[in-house]
mmCIF file of C-alpha atoms in Angstrom:
data_model
loop_
_atom_site.group_PDB
_atom_site.id
_atom_site.type_symbol
_atom_site.label_atom_id
_atom_site.label_comp_id
_atom_site.label_asym_id
_atom_site.label_seq_id
_atom_site.Cartn_x
_atom_site.Cartn_y
_atom_site.Cartn_z
ATOM 1 C CA UNK A 1 -47.926 77.975 -41.622
ATOM 2 C CA UNK A 2 -44.719 79.391 -40.138
ATOM 3 C CA UNK A 3 -42.431 77.493 -42.525
ATOM 4 C CA UNK A 4 -43.382 80.122 -45.123
ATOM 5 C CA UNK A 5 -41.982 82.969 -43.003
ATOM 6 C CA UNK A 6 -38.522 84.491 -43.125
ATOM 7 C CA UNK A 7 -38.314 86.228 -39.737
ATOM 8 C CA UNK A 8 -36.009 89.220 -39.342
ATOM 9 C CA UNK A 9 -35.765 90.752 -35.880
ATOM 10 C CA UNK A 10 -33.567 93.378 -34.335
ATOM 11 C CA UNK A 11 -33.482 96.685 -32.455
ATOM 12 C CA UNK A 12 -34.245 100.088 -33.949
ATOM 13 C CA UNK A 13 -32.036 101.281 -36.835
ATOM 14 C CA UNK A 14 -30.200 97.955 -37.011
ATOM 15 C CA UNK A 15 -30.752 97.729 -40.761
ATOM 16 C CA UNK A 16 -33.485 95.117 -40.584
ATOM 17 C CA UNK A 17 -35.992 97.060 -42.685
ATOM 18 C CA UNK A 18 -33.518 97.574 -45.519
ATOM 19 C CA UNK A 19 -32.442 93.944 -45.311
ATOM 20 C CA UNK A 20 -36.031 92.711 -45.309
ATOM 21 C CA UNK A 21 -37.005 94.863 -48.299
ATOM 22 C CA UNK A 22 -33.955 93.779 -50.290
ATOM 23 C CA UNK A 23 -34.476 90.122 -49.453
ATOM 24 C CA UNK A 24 -38.146 90.204 -50.405
ATOM 25 C CA UNK A 25 -37.344 91.955 -53.688
ATOM 26 C CA UNK A 26 -34.653 89.406 -54.514
ATOM 27 C CA UNK A 27 -36.994 86.507 -53.803
ATOM 28 C CA UNK A 28 -40.013 88.106 -55.437
ATOM 29 C CA UNK A 29 -42.190 87.669 -52.347
ATOM 30 C CA UNK A 30 -44.126 90.118 -50.114
ATOM 31 C CA UNK A 31 -42.456 92.040 -47.306
ATOM 32 C CA UNK A 32 -44.183 93.199 -44.144
ATOM 33 C CA UNK A 33 -42.818 95.636 -41.583
ATOM 34 C CA UNK A 34 -44.705 94.777 -38.402
ATOM 35 C CA UNK A 35 -43.500 97.997 -36.805
ATOM 36 C CA UNK A 36 -45.907 99.828 -39.098
ATOM 37 C CA UNK A 37 -48.752 98.029 -37.329
ATOM 38 C CA UNK A 38 -47.825 99.632 -33.998
ATOM 39 C CA UNK A 39 -47.254 102.952 -35.730
ATOM 40 C CA UNK A 40 -50.756 102.766 -37.193
ATOM 41 C CA UNK A 41 -52.180 102.195 -33.714
ATOM 42 C CA UNK A 42 -50.209 105.172 -32.381
ATOM 43 C CA UNK A 43 -51.304 107.249 -35.391
ATOM 44 C CA UNK A 44 -54.965 106.604 -34.624
ATOM 45 C CA UNK A 45 -54.459 107.210 -30.896
ATOM 46 C CA UNK A 46 -52.962 110.628 -31.683
ATOM 47 C CA UNK A 47 -55.926 111.511 -33.864
ATOM 48 C CA UNK A 48 -58.325 110.545 -31.062
ATOM 49 C CA UNK A 49 -56.298 112.178 -28.291
ATOM 50 C CA UNK A 50 -55.684 108.893 -26.454
ATOM 51 C CA UNK A 51 -52.596 108.602 -24.249
ATOM 52 C CA UNK A 52 -50.114 105.959 -25.384
ATOM 53 C CA UNK A 53 -49.728 104.484 -21.893
ATOM 54 C CA UNK A 54 -53.480 104.258 -21.244
ATOM 55 C CA UNK A 55 -53.877 100.557 -22.023
ATOM 56 C CA UNK A 56 -57.583 100.486 -21.229
ATOM 57 C CA UNK A 57 -58.336 103.347 -23.615
ATOM 58 C CA UNK A 58 -56.045 102.040 -26.340
ATOM 59 C CA UNK A 59 -57.553 98.544 -26.178
ATOM 60 C CA UNK A 60 -61.055 100.032 -26.237
ATOM 61 C CA UNK A 61 -60.034 101.910 -29.372
ATOM 62 C CA UNK A 62 -58.817 98.676 -30.975
ATOM 63 C CA UNK A 63 -62.254 97.102 -30.532
ATOM 64 C CA UNK A 64 -63.479 99.590 -33.122
ATOM 65 C CA UNK A 65 -60.425 99.399 -35.348
ATOM 66 C CA UNK A 66 -59.932 97.448 -38.555
ATOM 67 C CA UNK A 67 -56.346 96.853 -39.594
ATOM 68 C CA UNK A 68 -54.901 94.723 -42.353
ATOM 69 C CA UNK A 69 -51.912 94.475 -44.657
ATOM 70 C CA UNK A 70 -53.007 95.279 -48.201
ATOM 71 C CA UNK A 71 -51.555 96.628 -51.445
ATOM 72 C CA UNK A 72 -52.581 100.248 -52.082
ATOM 73 C CA UNK A 73 -52.428 99.475 -55.809
ATOM 74 C CA UNK A 74 -52.054 96.301 -57.923
ATOM 75 C CA UNK A 75 -48.583 94.799 -57.660
ATOM 76 C CA UNK A 76 -47.485 97.084 -54.829
ATOM 77 C CA UNK A 77 -45.965 95.749 -51.628
ATOM 78 C CA UNK A 78 -48.458 95.282 -48.773
ATOM 79 C CA UNK A 79 -48.842 98.300 -46.479
ATOM 80 C CA UNK A 80 -50.845 98.962 -43.356
ATOM 81 C CA UNK A 81 -54.453 99.904 -43.981
ATOM 82 C CA UNK A 82 -56.305 101.123 -40.891
ATOM 83 C CA UNK A 83 -60.032 101.781 -40.960
ATOM 84 C CA UNK A 84 -59.922 101.884 -44.756
ATOM 85 C CA UNK A 85 -57.073 104.412 -44.906
ATOM 86 C CA UNK A 86 -53.409 104.008 -45.879
ATOM 87 C CA UNK A 87 -51.513 106.443 -43.587
ATOM 88 C CA UNK A 88 -48.355 106.015 -45.677
ATOM 89 C CA UNK A 89 -45.611 108.521 -44.903
ATOM 90 C CA UNK A 90 -47.488 109.887 -41.891
ATOM 91 C CA UNK A 91 -46.336 106.795 -40.020
ATOM 92 C CA UNK A 92 -42.726 107.972 -40.310
ATOM 93 C CA UNK A 93 -43.244 111.101 -38.202
ATOM 94 C CA UNK A 94 -41.182 111.142 -35.002
ATOM 95 C CA UNK A 95 -44.274 111.577 -32.816
ATOM 96 C CA UNK A 96 -45.829 108.455 -34.335
ATOM 97 C CA UNK A 97 -42.578 106.507 -33.997
ATOM 98 C CA UNK A 98 -42.346 107.397 -30.321
ATOM 99 C CA UNK A 99 -45.963 106.455 -29.778
ATOM 100 C CA UNK A 100 -45.438 103.104 -31.470
ATOM 101 C CA UNK A 101 -42.684 102.311 -28.993
ATOM 102 C CA UNK A 102 -45.039 103.101 -26.111
ATOM 103 C CA UNK A 103 -48.111 101.175 -27.287
ATOM 104 C CA UNK A 104 -45.978 98.189 -28.300
ATOM 105 C CA UNK A 105 -45.218 97.407 -24.646
ATOM 106 C CA UNK A 106 -48.908 97.081 -23.743
ATOM 107 C CA UNK A 107 -49.828 93.370 -23.369
ATOM 108 C CA UNK A 108 -53.343 93.942 -24.673
ATOM 109 C CA UNK A 109 -52.017 95.589 -27.813
ATOM 110 C CA UNK A 110 -49.497 92.851 -28.535
ATOM 111 C CA UNK A 111 -52.168 90.197 -28.081
ATOM 112 C CA UNK A 112 -54.427 92.044 -30.518
ATOM 113 C CA UNK A 113 -51.724 92.401 -33.159
ATOM 114 C CA UNK A 114 -50.577 88.776 -33.009
ATOM 115 C CA UNK A 115 -53.493 87.455 -35.042
ATOM 116 C CA UNK A 116 -53.089 90.128 -37.711
ATOM 117 C CA UNK A 117 -49.430 89.284 -38.177
ATOM 118 C CA UNK A 118 -50.111 85.563 -38.411
ATOM 119 C CA UNK A 119 -52.983 86.026 -40.855
ATOM 120 C CA UNK A 120 -50.653 87.943 -43.165
ATOM 121 C CA UNK A 121 -48.463 84.858 -43.614
ATOM 122 C CA UNK A 122 -51.156 82.266 -44.221
ATOM 123 C CA UNK A 123 -51.184 82.089 -47.984
ATOM 124 C CA UNK A 124 -47.663 82.654 -49.313
ATOM 125 C CA UNK A 125 -44.012 82.795 -48.432
ATOM 126 C CA UNK A 126 -43.249 86.169 -46.874
ATOM 127 C CA UNK A 127 -40.469 88.238 -45.305
ATOM 128 C CA UNK A 128 -41.600 89.696 -41.990
ATOM 129 C CA UNK A 129 -39.528 91.996 -39.812
ATOM 130 C CA UNK A 130 -40.014 93.322 -36.321
ATOM 131 C CA UNK A 131 -38.757 92.760 -32.794
ATOM 132 C CA UNK A 132 -40.391 89.471 -31.797
ATOM 133 C CA UNK A 133 -41.218 87.687 -35.063
ATOM 134 C CA UNK A 134 -38.876 84.755 -34.470
ATOM 135 C CA UNK A 135 -39.555 84.509 -30.732
ATOM 136 C CA UNK A 136 -43.270 85.227 -30.238
ATOM 137 C CA UNK A 137 -45.155 85.571 -33.516
ATOM 138 C CA UNK A 138 -43.534 82.685 -35.419
ATOM 139 C CA UNK A 139 -41.294 80.854 -32.918
ATOM 140 C CA UNK A 140 -41.005 77.875 -35.284
ATOM 141 C CA UNK A 141 -40.215 79.916 -38.403
ATOM 142 C CA UNK A 142 -37.831 78.004 -40.635
ATOM 143 C CA UNK A 143 -35.623 81.013 -41.381
ATOM 144 C CA UNK A 144 -34.658 83.458 -38.625
ATOM 145 C CA UNK A 145 -32.213 86.356 -38.587
ATOM 146 C CA UNK A 146 -31.370 88.845 -35.847
ATOM 147 C CA UNK A 147 -29.792 92.078 -37.084
ATOM 148 C CA UNK A 148 -27.816 94.475 -34.951
ATOM 149 C CA UNK A 149 -25.192 97.215 -35.310
ATOM 150 C CA UNK A 150 -23.086 99.462 -33.100
ATOM 151 C CA UNK A 151 -24.880 102.322 -31.280
ATOM 152 C CA UNK A 152 -23.093 104.985 -33.347
ATOM 153 C CA UNK A 153 -23.906 103.330 -36.673
ATOM 154 C CA UNK A 154 -27.541 102.955 -35.666
ATOM 155 C CA UNK A 155 -27.740 106.619 -34.630
ATOM 156 C CA UNK A 156 -26.245 107.741 -37.941
ATOM 157 C CA UNK A 157 -28.734 105.608 -39.848
ATOM 158 C CA UNK A 158 -31.664 107.019 -37.924
ATOM 159 C CA UNK A 159 -30.485 110.593 -38.543
ATOM 160 C CA UNK A 160 -30.351 109.843 -42.265
ATOM 161 C CA UNK A 161 -34.014 108.813 -42.317
ATOM 162 C CA UNK A 162 -36.331 111.686 -43.175
ATOM 163 C CA UNK A 163 -38.849 112.509 -40.475
ATOM 164 C CA UNK A 164 -37.517 109.978 -37.970
ATOM 165 C CA UNK A 165 -35.754 112.484 -35.705
ATOM 166 C CA UNK A 166 -36.652 116.001 -34.492
ATOM 167 C CA UNK A 167 -34.878 119.079 -35.842
ATOM 168 C CA UNK A 168 -31.532 119.691 -34.165
ATOM 169 C CA UNK A 169 -30.991 116.059 -33.186
ATOM 170 C CA UNK A 170 -27.377 114.934 -32.825
ATOM 171 C CA UNK A 171 -25.676 111.576 -33.020
ATOM 172 C CA UNK A 172 -25.372 111.579 -29.236
ATOM 173 C CA UNK A 173 -29.019 112.454 -28.585
ATOM 174 C CA UNK A 174 -30.289 109.898 -31.084
ATOM 175 C CA UNK A 175 -27.973 107.228 -29.665
ATOM 176 C CA UNK A 176 -29.387 107.953 -26.206
ATOM 177 C CA UNK A 177 -32.954 107.625 -27.510
ATOM 178 C CA UNK A 178 -32.086 104.337 -29.181
ATOM 179 C CA UNK A 179 -30.492 103.012 -25.985
ATOM 180 C CA UNK A 180 -33.634 103.962 -24.051
ATOM 181 C CA UNK A 181 -35.794 102.176 -26.623
ATOM 182 C CA UNK A 182 -33.581 99.070 -26.468
ATOM 183 C CA UNK A 183 -33.899 98.949 -22.688
ATOM 184 C CA UNK A 184 -37.667 99.343 -22.824
ATOM 185 C CA UNK A 185 -38.057 96.704 -25.528
ATOM 186 C CA UNK A 186 -35.793 94.184 -23.808
ATOM 187 C CA UNK A 187 -37.419 94.581 -20.383
ATOM 188 C CA UNK A 188 -41.087 94.603 -21.355
ATOM 189 C CA UNK A 189 -43.154 91.801 -19.853
ATOM 190 C CA UNK A 190 -44.761 90.688 -23.109
ATOM 191 C CA UNK A 191 -42.580 89.455 -25.999
ATOM 192 C CA UNK A 192 -39.362 91.278 -25.030
ATOM 193 C CA UNK A 193 -36.718 92.007 -27.652
ATOM 194 C CA UNK A 194 -34.222 89.161 -27.713
ATOM 195 C CA UNK A 195 -32.431 86.989 -30.212
ATOM 196 C CA UNK A 196 -34.092 83.623 -30.794
ATOM 197 C CA UNK A 197 -31.790 80.744 -29.929
ATOM 198 C CA UNK A 198 -31.943 79.415 -33.485
ATOM 199 C CA UNK A 199 -31.665 82.803 -35.213
ATOM 200 C CA UNK A 200 -28.590 83.755 -37.233
ATOM 201 C CA UNK A 201 -26.903 86.873 -35.841
ATOM 202 C CA UNK A 202 -25.998 89.537 -38.417
ATOM 203 C CA UNK A 203 -23.900 92.490 -37.212
ATOM 204 C CA UNK A 204 -24.315 95.004 -40.023
ATOM 205 C CA UNK A 205 -22.054 97.687 -38.527
ATOM 206 C CA UNK A 206 -19.362 97.266 -41.187
ATOM 207 C CA UNK A 207 -21.486 95.684 -43.918
ATOM 208 C CA UNK A 208 -23.100 97.268 -46.941
ATOM 209 C CA UNK A 209 -26.764 96.553 -47.636
ATOM 210 C CA UNK A 210 -25.694 94.314 -50.518
ATOM 211 C CA UNK A 211 -23.328 92.335 -48.284
ATOM 212 C CA UNK A 212 -26.101 91.787 -45.741
ATOM 213 C CA UNK A 213 -28.409 90.589 -48.508
ATOM 214 C CA UNK A 214 -25.957 88.071 -49.929
ATOM 215 C CA UNK A 215 -25.059 86.797 -46.472
ATOM 216 C CA UNK A 216 -28.713 86.120 -45.706
ATOM 217 C CA UNK A 217 -29.314 84.534 -49.101
ATOM 218 C CA UNK A 218 -26.386 82.181 -48.625
ATOM 219 C CA UNK A 219 -27.699 81.056 -45.247
ATOM 220 C CA UNK A 220 -31.191 80.429 -46.598
ATOM 221 C CA UNK A 221 -29.922 78.490 -49.576
ATOM 222 C CA UNK A 222 -27.874 76.206 -47.370
ATOM 223 C CA UNK A 223 -30.962 75.378 -45.351
ATOM 224 C CA UNK A 224 -33.074 74.014 -48.228
ATOM 225 C CA UNK A 225 -33.220 70.643 -46.538
ATOM 226 C CA UNK A 226 -35.391 68.794 -44.069
ATOM 227 C CA UNK A 227 -34.986 65.875 -41.677
ATOM 228 C CA UNK A 228 -37.342 63.452 -40.002
ATOM 229 C CA UNK A 229 -36.846 61.048 -37.120
ATOM 230 C CA UNK A 230 -38.081 57.517 -37.613
ATOM 231 C CA UNK A 231 -38.010 54.403 -35.436
ATOM 232 C CA UNK A 232 -37.839 51.237 -37.517
ATOM 233 C CA UNK A 233 -41.018 49.126 -37.131
ATOM 234 C CA UNK A 234 -40.996 45.351 -37.400
ATOM 235 C CA UNK A 235 -42.840 45.552 -40.729
ATOM 236 C CA UNK A 236 -39.789 47.198 -42.352
ATOM 237 C CA UNK A 237 -37.452 44.300 -41.574
ATOM 238 C CA UNK A 238 -36.772 40.824 -42.895
ATOM 239 C CA UNK A 239 -36.633 37.622 -40.851
ATOM 240 C CA UNK A 240 -33.218 38.625 -39.478
ATOM 241 C CA UNK A 241 -34.507 41.950 -38.175
ATOM 242 C CA UNK A 242 -32.626 43.911 -40.856
ATOM 243 C CA UNK A 243 -34.384 46.649 -42.827
ATOM 244 C CA UNK A 244 -35.326 45.377 -46.280
ATOM 245 C CA UNK A 245 -33.221 47.188 -48.882
ATOM 246 C CA UNK A 246 -36.145 48.592 -50.884
ATOM 247 C CA UNK A 247 -37.474 50.379 -47.802
ATOM 248 C CA UNK A 248 -34.615 52.877 -47.988
ATOM 249 C CA UNK A 249 -36.250 54.331 -51.086
ATOM 250 C CA UNK A 250 -39.434 54.653 -49.044
ATOM 251 C CA UNK A 251 -37.412 56.491 -46.401
ATOM 252 C CA UNK A 252 -36.070 58.820 -49.088
ATOM 253 C CA UNK A 253 -39.641 59.557 -50.160
ATOM 254 C CA UNK A 254 -40.698 60.306 -46.577
ATOM 255 C CA UNK A 255 -37.896 62.858 -46.223
ATOM 256 C CA UNK A 256 -38.635 64.368 -49.649
ATOM 257 C CA UNK A 257 -42.256 64.894 -48.648
ATOM 258 C CA UNK A 258 -41.109 66.688 -45.488
ATOM 259 C CA UNK A 259 -38.705 68.811 -47.552
ATOM 260 C CA UNK A 260 -41.514 69.944 -49.834
ATOM 261 C CA UNK A 261 -43.803 70.644 -46.896
ATOM 262 C CA UNK A 262 -41.100 72.682 -45.157
ATOM 263 C CA UNK A 263 -40.852 75.096 -48.088
ATOM 264 C CA UNK A 264 -44.639 75.494 -48.165
ATOM 265 C CA UNK A 265 -45.015 73.472 -51.363
ATOM 266 C CA UNK A 266 -46.378 70.167 -50.104
ATOM 267 C CA UNK A 267 -47.523 67.460 -52.485
ATOM 268 C CA UNK A 268 -51.102 68.541 -51.824
ATOM 269 C CA UNK A 269 -50.251 72.136 -52.705
ATOM 270 C CA UNK A 270 -48.349 70.912 -55.745
ATOM 271 C CA UNK A 271 -51.418 69.086 -57.022
ATOM 272 C CA UNK A 272 -53.568 72.175 -56.503
ATOM 273 C CA UNK A 273 -51.203 74.257 -58.620
ATOM 274 C CA UNK A 274 -51.142 71.628 -61.372
ATOM 275 C CA UNK A 275 -47.636 70.210 -61.059
ATOM 276 C CA UNK A 276 -46.179 66.776 -60.494
ATOM 277 C CA UNK A 277 -42.629 65.540 -59.806
ATOM 278 C CA UNK A 278 -42.339 61.960 -61.108
ATOM 279 C CA UNK A 279 -39.057 60.157 -60.408
ATOM 280 C CA UNK A 280 -36.672 59.763 -63.356
ATOM 281 C CA UNK A 281 -33.838 58.058 -61.513
ATOM 282 C CA UNK A 282 -33.302 56.687 -58.007
ATOM 283 C CA UNK A 283 -29.917 55.700 -56.588
ATOM 284 C CA UNK A 284 -29.160 54.271 -53.148
ATOM 285 C CA UNK A 285 -25.790 53.239 -51.741
ATOM 286 C CA UNK A 286 -25.801 51.039 -48.661
ATOM 287 C CA UNK A 287 -23.124 51.364 -45.994
ATOM 288 C CA UNK A 288 -24.470 49.632 -42.899
ATOM 289 C CA UNK A 289 -27.738 47.856 -42.031
ATOM 290 C CA UNK A 290 -30.553 49.326 -39.970
ATOM 291 C CA UNK A 291 -32.388 47.036 -37.552
ATOM 292 C CA UNK A 292 -35.735 46.729 -35.855
ATOM 293 C CA UNK A 293 -36.342 49.579 -33.371
ATOM 294 C CA UNK A 294 -33.312 51.585 -34.554
ATOM 295 C CA UNK A 295 -33.890 55.337 -34.312
ATOM 296 C CA UNK A 296 -33.014 56.892 -37.647
ATOM 297 C CA UNK A 297 -32.611 60.436 -38.928
ATOM 298 C CA UNK A 298 -33.486 60.747 -42.601
ATOM 299 C CA UNK A 299 -32.483 63.957 -44.384
ATOM 300 C CA UNK A 300 -33.439 65.252 -47.834
ATOM 301 C CA UNK A 301 -31.624 68.195 -49.451
ATOM 302 C CA UNK A 302 -32.406 70.000 -52.685
ATOM 303 C CA UNK A 303 -29.032 70.031 -54.464
ATOM 304 C CA UNK A 304 -29.549 70.782 -58.146
ATOM 305 C CA UNK A 305 -32.059 72.261 -60.585
ATOM 306 C CA UNK A 306 -31.664 71.962 -64.359
ATOM 307 C CA UNK A 307 -34.521 73.351 -66.413
ATOM 308 C CA UNK A 308 -37.419 70.961 -65.882
ATOM 309 C CA UNK A 309 -35.469 68.615 -63.597
ATOM 310 C CA UNK A 310 -34.406 68.711 -59.979
ATOM 311 C CA UNK A 311 -32.273 66.491 -57.780
ATOM 312 C CA UNK A 312 -32.800 65.642 -54.123
ATOM 313 C CA UNK A 313 -29.996 64.006 -52.118
ATOM 314 C CA UNK A 314 -30.883 61.835 -49.129
ATOM 315 C CA UNK A 315 -29.063 60.290 -46.192
ATOM 316 C CA UNK A 316 -30.130 57.794 -43.551
ATOM 317 C CA UNK A 317 -28.213 57.900 -40.268
ATOM 318 C CA UNK A 318 -28.303 56.161 -36.917
ATOM 319 C CA UNK A 319 -26.610 58.600 -34.593
ATOM 320 C CA UNK A 320 -23.364 59.550 -36.333
ATOM 321 C CA UNK A 321 -23.314 56.380 -38.438
ATOM 322 C CA UNK A 322 -24.214 56.754 -42.108
ATOM 323 C CA UNK A 323 -26.349 53.776 -43.089
ATOM 324 C CA UNK A 324 -27.346 54.755 -46.613
ATOM 325 C CA UNK A 325 -27.135 57.667 -49.022
ATOM 326 C CA UNK A 326 -28.482 58.366 -52.451
ATOM 327 C CA UNK A 327 -30.438 60.689 -54.647
ATOM 328 C CA UNK A 328 -33.453 60.977 -56.908
ATOM 329 C CA UNK A 329 -33.894 62.978 -60.093
ATOM 330 C CA UNK A 330 -37.381 64.312 -60.775
ATOM 331 C CA UNK A 331 -39.064 65.825 -63.812
ATOM 332 C CA UNK A 332 -41.528 68.652 -63.382
ATOM 333 C CA UNK A 333 -44.708 67.946 -65.351
ATOM 334 C CA UNK A 334 -47.833 69.955 -65.973
ATOM 335 C CA UNK A 335 -50.560 67.708 -64.565
ATOM 336 C CA UNK A 336 -53.134 68.851 -67.123
ATOM 337 C CA UNK A 337 -51.065 68.496 -70.289
ATOM 338 C CA UNK A 338 -48.598 65.848 -69.152
ATOM 339 C CA UNK A 339 -45.819 67.910 -70.715
ATOM 340 C CA UNK A 340 -42.562 68.973 -69.047
ATOM 341 C CA UNK A 341 -42.651 72.345 -67.314
ATOM 342 C CA UNK A 342 -39.997 74.446 -65.648
ATOM 343 C CA UNK A 343 -39.583 73.912 -61.922
ATOM 344 C CA UNK A 344 -42.087 76.149 -60.060
ATOM 345 C CA UNK A 345 -40.736 79.370 -58.636
ATOM 346 C CA UNK A 346 -41.752 78.310 -55.122
ATOM 347 C CA UNK A 347 -38.965 75.721 -55.386
ATOM 348 C CA UNK A 348 -36.418 77.277 -57.748
ATOM 349 C CA UNK A 349 -36.377 80.646 -55.967
ATOM 350 C CA UNK A 350 -35.343 79.041 -52.694
ATOM 351 C CA UNK A 351 -32.551 77.130 -54.389
ATOM 352 C CA UNK A 352 -31.191 79.816 -56.695
ATOM 353 C CA UNK A 353 -31.566 82.884 -54.502
ATOM 354 C CA UNK A 354 -28.017 82.510 -53.185
ATOM 355 C CA UNK A 355 -26.524 82.519 -56.681
ATOM 356 C CA UNK A 356 -26.867 86.202 -57.545
ATOM 357 C CA UNK A 357 -23.749 88.095 -58.586
ATOM 358 C CA UNK A 358 -22.504 91.239 -57.011
ATOM 359 C CA UNK A 359 -22.350 94.211 -59.342
#
């Protein structure tokens, strides 16, 4: 489930929303701002006169609340719908933003929202941004970024956003509010704001939105690979305890299957969508033998796409020792017609998304 998520976390006004929107647009996949979920809760609490810090009252309200991410019109990006209503721009009011910060620290609220966020990523690849996506909501997300920026830059960005700050706000006052929010978010007991250990840090202080986008795309493209660990069983070896040469092609296939699964396009999913990837060519170069009970790491990497064909490179290692390397070329076929078909977007988008040109 989580392999289909690109998680973007960071503090307020760090540029994560702009980055997430741009990335989703470039990839042609949905984008979800999880902060809007907490804003929707605050929006309803305001309408009902419920105090933001009254966890019991807020949680009681949630028992009679229906929230989901849905498109307000066909083809539109998913937005928060609460009790059948799309609040839209009302969620950007400063009072709502402040309330969202307060309700977001309530453990009962965060527990309630977790399922909604996870449900939103069940059926397709998605860009999701917030403060704890890569640490709490999807801790095993394949792609994770943590955006930040200097306090002054963040204050200037927030001032430039309509409705996000009260009249008469200054850079200094907004910076102080942001610092207070950072402290509250980082010290809360449930899902505090922090960078995931495996997240890529992006300091956008001196970067344009386009530069942030291309940096993220380049990192994602480089990670279109997958590895598996495998301990050689006796059945894989010959009478001398050496792995039979043909089994390396089996190892390649095992890693390829994991690669496809990791990009949310497993062989099962491929069959459901009517595609097949028969092998056109298989090459393996042997460097050193593997033996019974050796612990191997087998890696498959998508390296090339040409029309209806794609290439996957594979390596087999024992520790730092390269035992074998090779590649396979595959043709993409329509399972119903048996005719060649262009590589599905679920695969080609991941590979080509780092190849855009700057204007």
